């Protein structure tokens, strides 16, 4: 395990040495841009719009456009001078109930591990958060940018979830008003369908079938096999018979539920 950031969790006068590392990783297939004529790799070159020369990476600097066509250069040294006090600290400013945080605020999760001789304070904070049901709201600087963050418990681990600031959350548009109520019978059918499809969340039941299918397609193309196009689904119409759709969905959900029950009894 290699930490990507080290520092302190601080709340009140308590400081706990920690390290963090990402809790997730991407599994997308990588594609390269090729020349259709000869399959040569396409290079992305950095060309200056003034002198039209290809610029080496070492000759590139950061710049902020403070007015149209005018820039001020910002160096790494400049960035290091911002938030000096918080750059090595996860500063918890408040504790709130977990349910109070809308999931849309969460961005990327990180595991928090205790630093040297910090197992005791780490465990103390973890169990205090667990027993109170609270989440620590903090600020932290990662990759030269200040983030809002949540410190929470997941199993035996403390987690740091980077969060969006309020100004980064867009307002919803085109949403039906609260007074736009469905018919009573439609609502009852929808509730029945939800109950029929309800169960415990088991992450292992959900697979990335698109990536699996894409890998299979690539294998076939490498082997020179013919690729067949899946049968197209029926085109949707603008006519919506919601009751008919609900009834058909409910029947299908009941059949799926019966199959799962039969499978569980056979396994038992």
PDB file of C-alpha atoms in Angstrom:
ATOM      1  CA  UNK A   1       0.000   0.000   0.000  1.00  0.00           C
ATOM      2  CA  UNK A   2       1.469   3.331  -1.087  1.00  0.00           C
ATOM      3  CA  UNK A   3       0.022   6.533   0.318  1.00  0.00           C
ATOM      4  CA  UNK A   4      -0.454   9.418  -2.107  1.00  0.00           C
ATOM      5  CA  UNK A   5      -0.680  12.104   0.587  1.00  0.00           C
ATOM      6  CA  UNK A   6       0.553  12.363   4.171  1.00  0.00           C
ATOM      7  CA  UNK A   7      -0.310  14.870   6.850  1.00  0.00           C
ATOM      8  CA  UNK A   8      -2.519  15.269   9.904  1.00  0.00           C
ATOM      9  CA  UNK A   9      -6.173  15.032  10.840  1.00  0.00           C
ATOM     10  CA  UNK A  10      -6.825  17.881  13.235  1.00  0.00           C
ATOM     11  CA  UNK A  11      -9.910  18.647  15.310  1.00  0.00           C
ATOM     12  CA  UNK A  12      -9.822  20.828  18.356  1.00  0.00           C
ATOM     13  CA  UNK A  13      -6.323  20.439  19.776  1.00  0.00           C
ATOM     14  CA  UNK A  14      -6.048  16.811  18.607  1.00  0.00           C
ATOM     15  CA  UNK A  15      -3.642  15.959  15.755  1.00  0.00           C
ATOM     16  CA  UNK A  16      -3.399  12.476  14.235  1.00  0.00           C
ATOM     17  CA  UNK A  17      -0.638  11.645  11.710  1.00  0.00           C
ATOM     18  CA  UNK A  18      -2.185   9.947   8.664  1.00  0.00           C
ATOM     19  CA  UNK A  19      -1.657   8.919   5.081  1.00  0.00           C
ATOM     20  CA  UNK A  20      -4.318   8.583   2.386  1.00  0.00           C
ATOM     21  CA  UNK A  21      -4.588   6.617  -0.839  1.00  0.00           C
ATOM     22  CA  UNK A  22      -7.412   6.248  -3.414  1.00  0.00           C
ATOM     23  CA  UNK A  23     -10.142   3.747  -2.570  1.00  0.00           C
ATOM     24  CA  UNK A  24     -11.170   3.285  -6.219  1.00  0.00           C
ATOM     25  CA  UNK A  25      -9.453   2.672  -9.543  1.00  0.00           C
ATOM     26  CA  UNK A  26     -10.554   2.898 -13.147  1.00  0.00           C
ATOM     27  CA  UNK A  27     -10.919  -0.231 -15.283  1.00  0.00           C
ATOM     28  CA  UNK A  28     -11.729   1.366 -18.627  1.00  0.00           C
ATOM     29  CA  UNK A  29     -10.024   0.011 -21.720  1.00  0.00           C
ATOM     30  CA  UNK A  30      -7.521   2.433 -23.251  1.00  0.00           C
ATOM     31  CA  UNK A  31      -7.651   3.260 -26.948  1.00  0.00           C
ATOM     32  CA  UNK A  32      -5.049   4.996 -29.101  1.00  0.00           C
ATOM     33  CA  UNK A  33      -5.642   7.335 -32.009  1.00  0.00           C
ATOM     34  CA  UNK A  34      -4.347   5.779 -35.274  1.00  0.00           C
ATOM     35  CA  UNK A  35      -3.930   6.884 -38.873  1.00  0.00           C
ATOM     36  CA  UNK A  36      -6.619   4.948 -40.793  1.00  0.00           C
ATOM     37  CA  UNK A  37      -4.306   4.504 -43.797  1.00  0.00           C
ATOM     38  CA  UNK A  38      -1.352   2.792 -42.098  1.00  0.00           C
ATOM     39  CA  UNK A  39      -2.319   2.359 -38.392  1.00  0.00           C
ATOM     40  CA  UNK A  40       0.445   4.722 -37.275  1.00  0.00           C
ATOM     41  CA  UNK A  41       0.064   6.235 -33.799  1.00  0.00           C
ATOM     42  CA  UNK A  42      -1.067   9.868 -33.802  1.00  0.00           C
ATOM     43  CA  UNK A  43       1.056  12.256 -31.726  1.00  0.00           C
ATOM     44  CA  UNK A  44      -0.466  15.082 -29.729  1.00  0.00           C
ATOM     45  CA  UNK A  45       1.839  18.026 -30.240  1.00  0.00           C
ATOM     46  CA  UNK A  46       1.857  21.256 -28.237  1.00  0.00           C
ATOM     47  CA  UNK A  47       1.894  24.104 -30.745  1.00  0.00           C
ATOM     48  CA  UNK A  48       2.268  27.770 -29.766  1.00  0.00           C
ATOM     49  CA  UNK A  49      -0.456  29.974 -31.283  1.00  0.00           C
ATOM     50  CA  UNK A  50       1.966  32.926 -31.551  1.00  0.00           C
ATOM     51  CA  UNK A  51       5.135  31.500 -33.141  1.00  0.00           C
ATOM     52  CA  UNK A  52       3.444  28.293 -34.397  1.00  0.00           C
ATOM     53  CA  UNK A  53       6.377  26.198 -33.150  1.00  0.00           C
ATOM     54  CA  UNK A  54       6.099  22.812 -31.431  1.00  0.00           C
ATOM     55  CA  UNK A  55       6.879  23.481 -27.746  1.00  0.00           C
ATOM     56  CA  UNK A  56       8.752  21.060 -25.457  1.00  0.00           C
ATOM     57  CA  UNK A  57       6.957  20.132 -22.241  1.00  0.00           C
ATOM     58  CA  UNK A  58       9.740  21.714 -20.125  1.00  0.00           C
ATOM     59  CA  UNK A  59       9.088  25.065 -21.816  1.00  0.00           C
ATOM     60  CA  UNK A  60       5.404  25.160 -20.840  1.00  0.00           C
ATOM     61  CA  UNK A  61       4.207  27.216 -17.866  1.00  0.00           C
ATOM     62  CA  UNK A  62       0.800  27.740 -16.261  1.00  0.00           C
ATOM     63  CA  UNK A  63      -1.021  30.967 -17.000  1.00  0.00           C
ATOM     64  CA  UNK A  64      -4.288  32.555 -15.903  1.00  0.00           C
ATOM     65  CA  UNK A  65      -6.283  34.624 -18.410  1.00  0.00           C
ATOM     66  CA  UNK A  66      -7.312  37.643 -16.318  1.00  0.00           C
ATOM     67  CA  UNK A  67      -8.766  39.419 -19.357  1.00  0.00           C
ATOM     68  CA  UNK A  68      -9.250  38.426 -22.996  1.00  0.00           C
ATOM     69  CA  UNK A  69      -5.827  37.616 -24.477  1.00  0.00           C
ATOM     70  CA  UNK A  70      -3.872  38.722 -21.367  1.00  0.00           C
ATOM     71  CA  UNK A  71      -2.237  36.177 -19.060  1.00  0.00           C
ATOM     72  CA  UNK A  72      -0.292  36.156 -15.818  1.00  0.00           C
ATOM     73  CA  UNK A  73       2.140  33.298 -15.222  1.00  0.00           C
ATOM     74  CA  UNK A  74       1.542  31.159 -12.112  1.00  0.00           C
ATOM     75  CA  UNK A  75       4.479  29.052 -10.927  1.00  0.00           C
ATOM     76  CA  UNK A  76       4.530  25.999  -8.668  1.00  0.00           C
ATOM     77  CA  UNK A  77       6.156  28.223  -6.029  1.00  0.00           C
ATOM     78  CA  UNK A  78       3.178  30.576  -6.257  1.00  0.00           C
ATOM     79  CA  UNK A  79       0.772  27.690  -5.713  1.00  0.00           C
ATOM     80  CA  UNK A  80       2.719  26.438  -2.699  1.00  0.00           C
ATOM     81  CA  UNK A  81       2.297  29.838  -1.023  1.00  0.00           C
ATOM     82  CA  UNK A  82      -1.496  29.468  -1.047  1.00  0.00           C
ATOM     83  CA  UNK A  83      -3.098  27.653   1.921  1.00  0.00           C
ATOM     84  CA  UNK A  84       0.296  27.080   3.582  1.00  0.00           C
ATOM     85  CA  UNK A  85      -1.388  26.522   6.946  1.00  0.00           C
ATOM     86  CA  UNK A  86      -3.765  23.825   5.675  1.00  0.00           C
ATOM     87  CA  UNK A  87      -1.574  22.164   3.059  1.00  0.00           C
ATOM     88  CA  UNK A  88      -0.545  19.309   5.386  1.00  0.00           C
ATOM     89  CA  UNK A  89      -3.701  19.053   7.459  1.00  0.00           C
ATOM     90  CA  UNK A  90      -7.182  17.623   7.132  1.00  0.00           C
ATOM     91  CA  UNK A  91      -8.820  20.253   9.310  1.00  0.00           C
ATOM     92  CA  UNK A  92     -12.170  19.072  10.687  1.00  0.00           C
ATOM     93  CA  UNK A  93     -14.340  22.135  11.271  1.00  0.00           C
ATOM     94  CA  UNK A  94     -17.617  20.433  12.285  1.00  0.00           C
ATOM     95  CA  UNK A  95     -19.323  17.097  12.893  1.00  0.00           C
ATOM     96  CA  UNK A  96     -22.736  16.412  11.326  1.00  0.00           C
ATOM     97  CA  UNK A  97     -25.160  13.514  10.939  1.00  0.00           C
ATOM     98  CA  UNK A  98     -24.285  11.443   7.867  1.00  0.00           C
ATOM     99  CA  UNK A  99     -27.860  11.667   6.563  1.00  0.00           C
ATOM    100  CA  UNK A 100     -27.597  15.464   6.376  1.00  0.00           C
ATOM    101  CA  UNK A 101     -25.106  15.327   3.462  1.00  0.00           C
ATOM    102  CA  UNK A 102     -26.708  14.983   0.031  1.00  0.00           C
ATOM    103  CA  UNK A 103     -24.845  12.237  -1.936  1.00  0.00           C
ATOM    104  CA  UNK A 104     -24.377  14.632  -4.869  1.00  0.00           C
ATOM    105  CA  UNK A 105     -21.737  16.457  -2.824  1.00  0.00           C
ATOM    106  CA  UNK A 106     -19.441  13.397  -2.692  1.00  0.00           C
ATOM    107  CA  UNK A 107     -16.672  13.136  -5.296  1.00  0.00           C
ATOM    108  CA  UNK A 108     -13.790  10.679  -4.726  1.00  0.00           C
ATOM    109  CA  UNK A 109     -13.160   8.317  -1.767  1.00  0.00           C
ATOM    110  CA  UNK A 110      -9.768   7.742  -0.137  1.00  0.00           C
ATOM    111  CA  UNK A 111      -8.675   5.321   2.564  1.00  0.00           C
ATOM    112  CA  UNK A 112      -7.081   6.939   5.603  1.00  0.00           C
ATOM    113  CA  UNK A 113      -4.302   4.973   7.327  1.00  0.00           C
ATOM    114  CA  UNK A 114      -2.654   5.894  10.636  1.00  0.00           C
ATOM    115  CA  UNK A 115       0.834   7.356  10.595  1.00  0.00           C
ATOM    116  CA  UNK A 116       3.697   6.280  12.820  1.00  0.00           C
ATOM    117  CA  UNK A 117       2.554   5.486  16.387  1.00  0.00           C
ATOM    118  CA  UNK A 118      -0.936   6.795  15.569  1.00  0.00           C
ATOM    119  CA  UNK A 119      -2.965   3.559  15.811  1.00  0.00           C
ATOM    120  CA  UNK A 120      -4.454   4.574  19.172  1.00  0.00           C
ATOM    121  CA  UNK A 121      -5.717   8.054  18.187  1.00  0.00           C
ATOM    122  CA  UNK A 122      -6.868   6.695  14.806  1.00  0.00           C
ATOM    123  CA  UNK A 123      -8.947   3.981  16.497  1.00  0.00           C
ATOM    124  CA  UNK A 124     -10.325   6.486  19.002  1.00  0.00           C
ATOM    125  CA  UNK A 125     -11.598   8.810  16.255  1.00  0.00           C
ATOM    126  CA  UNK A 126     -13.013   5.876  14.259  1.00  0.00           C
ATOM    127  CA  UNK A 127     -14.987   4.477  17.198  1.00  0.00           C
ATOM    128  CA  UNK A 128     -16.149   7.919  18.342  1.00  0.00           C
ATOM    129  CA  UNK A 129     -17.545   8.602  14.859  1.00  0.00           C
ATOM    130  CA  UNK A 130     -19.142   5.148  14.763  1.00  0.00           C
ATOM    131  CA  UNK A 131     -20.842   5.491  18.160  1.00  0.00           C
ATOM    132  CA  UNK A 132     -22.146   9.008  17.505  1.00  0.00           C
ATOM    133  CA  UNK A 133     -23.166   8.365  13.887  1.00  0.00           C
ATOM    134  CA  UNK A 134     -21.371  11.547  12.897  1.00  0.00           C
ATOM    135  CA  UNK A 135     -19.252  12.543   9.895  1.00  0.00           C
ATOM    136  CA  UNK A 136     -16.437  15.054  10.159  1.00  0.00           C
ATOM    137  CA  UNK A 137     -16.646  17.956   7.686  1.00  0.00           C
ATOM    138  CA  UNK A 138     -13.159  19.127   6.829  1.00  0.00           C
ATOM    139  CA  UNK A 139     -11.001  21.113   4.441  1.00  0.00           C
ATOM    140  CA  UNK A 140      -7.894  19.690   2.802  1.00  0.00           C
ATOM    141  CA  UNK A 141      -5.531  20.715   0.012  1.00  0.00           C
ATOM    142  CA  UNK A 142      -4.891  17.964  -2.563  1.00  0.00           C
ATOM    143  CA  UNK A 143      -3.065  18.533  -5.854  1.00  0.00           C
ATOM    144  CA  UNK A 144      -2.777  22.294  -5.274  1.00  0.00           C
ATOM    145  CA  UNK A 145      -6.513  22.675  -4.768  1.00  0.00           C
ATOM    146  CA  UNK A 146      -8.573  23.056  -1.631  1.00  0.00           C
ATOM    147  CA  UNK A 147     -11.339  20.508  -1.201  1.00  0.00           C
ATOM    148  CA  UNK A 148     -14.275  20.157   1.108  1.00  0.00           C
ATOM    149  CA  UNK A 149     -14.113  16.652   2.585  1.00  0.00           C
ATOM    150  CA  UNK A 150     -16.010  14.213   4.764  1.00  0.00           C
ATOM    151  CA  UNK A 151     -14.284  11.966   7.306  1.00  0.00           C
ATOM    152  CA  UNK A 152     -16.426   8.869   7.886  1.00  0.00           C
ATOM    153  CA  UNK A 153     -16.250   5.244   9.013  1.00  0.00           C
ATOM    154  CA  UNK A 154     -16.409   2.277   6.629  1.00  0.00           C
ATOM    155  CA  UNK A 155     -15.890  -1.054   8.376  1.00  0.00           C
ATOM    156  CA  UNK A 156     -12.541  -0.853  10.155  1.00  0.00           C
ATOM    157  CA  UNK A 157     -11.336   2.060   8.055  1.00  0.00           C
ATOM    158  CA  UNK A 158     -11.593   5.797   8.260  1.00  0.00           C
ATOM    159  CA  UNK A 159     -12.447   7.271   4.869  1.00  0.00           C
ATOM    160  CA  UNK A 160     -11.836  10.683   3.387  1.00  0.00           C
ATOM    161  CA  UNK A 161     -14.367  11.605   0.706  1.00  0.00           C
ATOM    162  CA  UNK A 162     -13.534  14.737  -1.248  1.00  0.00           C
ATOM    163  CA  UNK A 163     -16.664  16.810  -1.774  1.00  0.00           C
ATOM    164  CA  UNK A 164     -17.923  19.538  -4.060  1.00  0.00           C
ATOM    165  CA  UNK A 165     -18.341  23.035  -2.699  1.00  0.00           C
ATOM    166  CA  UNK A 166     -21.901  24.424  -2.914  1.00  0.00           C
ATOM    167  CA  UNK A 167     -21.018  26.730  -5.825  1.00  0.00           C
ATOM    168  CA  UNK A 168     -19.974  23.664  -7.851  1.00  0.00           C
ATOM    169  CA  UNK A 169     -23.437  22.071  -7.608  1.00  0.00           C
ATOM    170  CA  UNK A 170     -25.706  23.016 -10.503  1.00  0.00           C
ATOM    171  CA  UNK A 171     -29.349  23.889  -9.987  1.00  0.00           C
ATOM    172  CA  UNK A 172     -31.855  21.362 -11.316  1.00  0.00           C
ATOM    173  CA  UNK A 173     -33.699  22.451 -14.464  1.00  0.00           C
ATOM    174  CA  UNK A 174     -36.727  21.039 -16.253  1.00  0.00           C
ATOM    175  CA  UNK A 175     -37.977  19.148 -13.191  1.00  0.00           C
ATOM    176  CA  UNK A 176     -41.762  18.725 -12.637  1.00  0.00           C
ATOM    177  CA  UNK A 177     -43.081  20.806  -9.737  1.00  0.00           C
ATOM    178  CA  UNK A 178     -44.023  19.238  -6.386  1.00  0.00           C
ATOM    179  CA  UNK A 179     -47.705  19.851  -7.089  1.00  0.00           C
ATOM    180  CA  UNK A 180     -47.503  17.687 -10.228  1.00  0.00           C
ATOM    181  CA  UNK A 181     -48.948  14.570  -8.574  1.00  0.00           C
ATOM    182  CA  UNK A 182     -49.506  11.162 -10.252  1.00  0.00           C
ATOM    183  CA  UNK A 183     -52.874   9.422 -10.214  1.00  0.00           C
ATOM    184  CA  UNK A 184     -53.538   7.387  -7.050  1.00  0.00           C
ATOM    185  CA  UNK A 185     -53.733   4.050  -8.903  1.00  0.00           C
ATOM    186  CA  UNK A 186     -50.501   4.748 -10.773  1.00  0.00           C
ATOM    187  CA  UNK A 187     -48.744   5.569  -7.509  1.00  0.00           C
ATOM    188  CA  UNK A 188     -50.012   2.363  -5.892  1.00  0.00           C
ATOM    189  CA  UNK A 189     -48.780   0.287  -8.847  1.00  0.00           C
ATOM    190  CA  UNK A 190     -45.385   2.007  -8.774  1.00  0.00           C
ATOM    191  CA  UNK A 191     -45.067   1.325  -5.030  1.00  0.00           C
ATOM    192  CA  UNK A 192     -45.964  -2.344  -5.606  1.00  0.00           C
ATOM    193  CA  UNK A 193     -43.283  -2.595  -8.305  1.00  0.00           C
ATOM    194  CA  UNK A 194     -40.678  -0.991  -6.043  1.00  0.00           C
ATOM    195  CA  UNK A 195     -41.557  -3.386  -3.205  1.00  0.00           C
ATOM    196  CA  UNK A 196     -41.412  -6.385  -5.588  1.00  0.00           C
ATOM    197  CA  UNK A 197     -37.944  -5.339  -6.765  1.00  0.00           C
ATOM    198  CA  UNK A 198     -36.634  -4.482  -3.287  1.00  0.00           C
ATOM    199  CA  UNK A 199     -33.859  -6.403  -1.555  1.00  0.00           C
ATOM    200  CA  UNK A 200     -30.500  -6.085   0.195  1.00  0.00           C
ATOM    201  CA  UNK A 201     -27.726  -4.282  -1.687  1.00  0.00           C
ATOM    202  CA  UNK A 202     -25.040  -6.798  -2.702  1.00  0.00           C
ATOM    203  CA  UNK A 203     -22.321  -5.146  -4.840  1.00  0.00           C
ATOM    204  CA  UNK A 204     -21.106  -8.549  -6.075  1.00  0.00           C
ATOM    205  CA  UNK A 205     -24.347  -8.962  -8.036  1.00  0.00           C
ATOM    206  CA  UNK A 206     -23.482  -6.073 -10.357  1.00  0.00           C
ATOM    207  CA  UNK A 207     -20.987  -6.599 -13.166  1.00  0.00           C
ATOM    208  CA  UNK A 208     -19.428  -4.285 -15.744  1.00  0.00           C
ATOM    209  CA  UNK A 209     -20.940  -6.180 -18.669  1.00  0.00           C
ATOM    210  CA  UNK A 210     -20.078  -3.463 -21.181  1.00  0.00           C
ATOM    211  CA  UNK A 211     -16.333  -3.788 -20.562  1.00  0.00           C
ATOM    212  CA  UNK A 212     -16.600  -7.601 -20.645  1.00  0.00           C
ATOM    213  CA  UNK A 213     -18.439  -7.458 -23.992  1.00  0.00           C
ATOM    214  CA  UNK A 214     -15.936  -4.940 -25.348  1.00  0.00           C
ATOM    215  CA  UNK A 215     -12.975  -7.154 -24.376  1.00  0.00           C
ATOM    216  CA  UNK A 216     -14.677 -10.125 -26.070  1.00  0.00           C
ATOM    217  CA  UNK A 217     -15.203  -8.063 -29.234  1.00  0.00           C
ATOM    218  CA  UNK A 218     -11.516  -7.051 -29.250  1.00  0.00           C
ATOM    219  CA  UNK A 219     -10.435 -10.699 -28.894  1.00  0.00           C
ATOM    220  CA  UNK A 220     -12.607 -11.669 -31.856  1.00  0.00           C
ATOM    221  CA  UNK A 221     -11.230  -8.852 -34.016  1.00  0.00           C
ATOM    222  CA  UNK A 222      -7.641  -9.806 -33.144  1.00  0.00           C
ATOM    223  CA  UNK A 223      -8.464 -13.414 -34.099  1.00  0.00           C
ATOM    224  CA  UNK A 224     -10.012 -12.245 -37.367  1.00  0.00           C
ATOM    225  CA  UNK A 225     -13.493 -13.484 -36.487  1.00  0.00           C
ATOM    226  CA  UNK A 226     -16.617 -11.909 -37.938  1.00  0.00           C
ATOM    227  CA  UNK A 227     -18.398  -9.434 -35.670  1.00  0.00           C
ATOM    228  CA  UNK A 228     -22.195  -9.643 -35.700  1.00  0.00           C
ATOM    229  CA  UNK A 229     -24.415  -6.698 -34.839  1.00  0.00           C
ATOM    230  CA  UNK A 230     -26.901  -7.325 -31.997  1.00  0.00           C
ATOM    231  CA  UNK A 231     -30.563  -7.204 -32.889  1.00  0.00           C
ATOM    232  CA  UNK A 232     -31.842  -3.650 -32.538  1.00  0.00           C
ATOM    233  CA  UNK A 233     -34.315  -2.974 -29.764  1.00  0.00           C
ATOM    234  CA  UNK A 234     -37.818  -1.852 -30.613  1.00  0.00           C
ATOM    235  CA  UNK A 235     -37.977   1.879 -31.269  1.00  0.00           C
ATOM    236  CA  UNK A 236     -39.780   3.733 -28.470  1.00  0.00           C
ATOM    237  CA  UNK A 237     -42.897   5.727 -29.275  1.00  0.00           C
ATOM    238  CA  UNK A 238     -44.180   8.981 -27.831  1.00  0.00           C
ATOM    239  CA  UNK A 239     -47.338   7.225 -26.610  1.00  0.00           C
ATOM    240  CA  UNK A 240     -46.904   6.233 -22.969  1.00  0.00           C
ATOM    241  CA  UNK A 241     -49.379   3.860 -21.325  1.00  0.00           C
ATOM    242  CA  UNK A 242     -47.894   4.018 -17.862  1.00  0.00           C
ATOM    243  CA  UNK A 243     -50.390   1.592 -16.313  1.00  0.00           C
ATOM    244  CA  UNK A 244     -49.677  -1.071 -18.942  1.00  0.00           C
ATOM    245  CA  UNK A 245     -45.929  -0.620 -18.404  1.00  0.00           C
ATOM    246  CA  UNK A 246     -46.307  -0.853 -14.637  1.00  0.00           C
ATOM    247  CA  UNK A 247     -48.419  -4.013 -14.836  1.00  0.00           C
ATOM    248  CA  UNK A 248     -45.999  -5.721 -17.230  1.00  0.00           C
ATOM    249  CA  UNK A 249     -43.031  -4.682 -15.069  1.00  0.00           C
ATOM    250  CA  UNK A 250     -44.726  -5.961 -11.920  1.00  0.00           C
ATOM    251  CA  UNK A 251     -45.407  -9.350 -13.524  1.00  0.00           C
ATOM    252  CA  UNK A 252     -41.785  -9.584 -14.635  1.00  0.00           C
ATOM    253  CA  UNK A 253     -40.520  -8.607 -11.171  1.00  0.00           C
ATOM    254  CA  UNK A 254     -42.675 -11.301  -9.536  1.00  0.00           C
ATOM    255  CA  UNK A 255     -41.318 -13.947 -11.926  1.00  0.00           C
ATOM    256  CA  UNK A 256     -37.720 -12.841 -11.212  1.00  0.00           C
ATOM    257  CA  UNK A 257     -38.444 -12.958  -7.484  1.00  0.00           C
ATOM    258  CA  UNK A 258     -39.808 -16.498  -7.769  1.00  0.00           C
ATOM    259  CA  UNK A 259     -36.679 -17.571  -9.664  1.00  0.00           C
ATOM    260  CA  UNK A 260     -34.405 -16.069  -7.003  1.00  0.00           C
ATOM    261  CA  UNK A 261     -36.371 -17.780  -4.234  1.00  0.00           C
ATOM    262  CA  UNK A 262     -36.151 -21.132  -6.050  1.00  0.00           C
ATOM    263  CA  UNK A 263     -32.403 -20.634  -6.524  1.00  0.00           C
ATOM    264  CA  UNK A 264     -31.878 -19.837  -2.830  1.00  0.00           C
ATOM    265  CA  UNK A 265     -33.887 -22.920  -1.754  1.00  0.00           C
ATOM    266  CA  UNK A 266     -31.855 -25.126  -4.131  1.00  0.00           C
ATOM    267  CA  UNK A 267     -28.600 -23.703  -2.788  1.00  0.00           C
ATOM    268  CA  UNK A 268     -29.771 -24.304   0.791  1.00  0.00           C
TER     269      UNK A 268
END
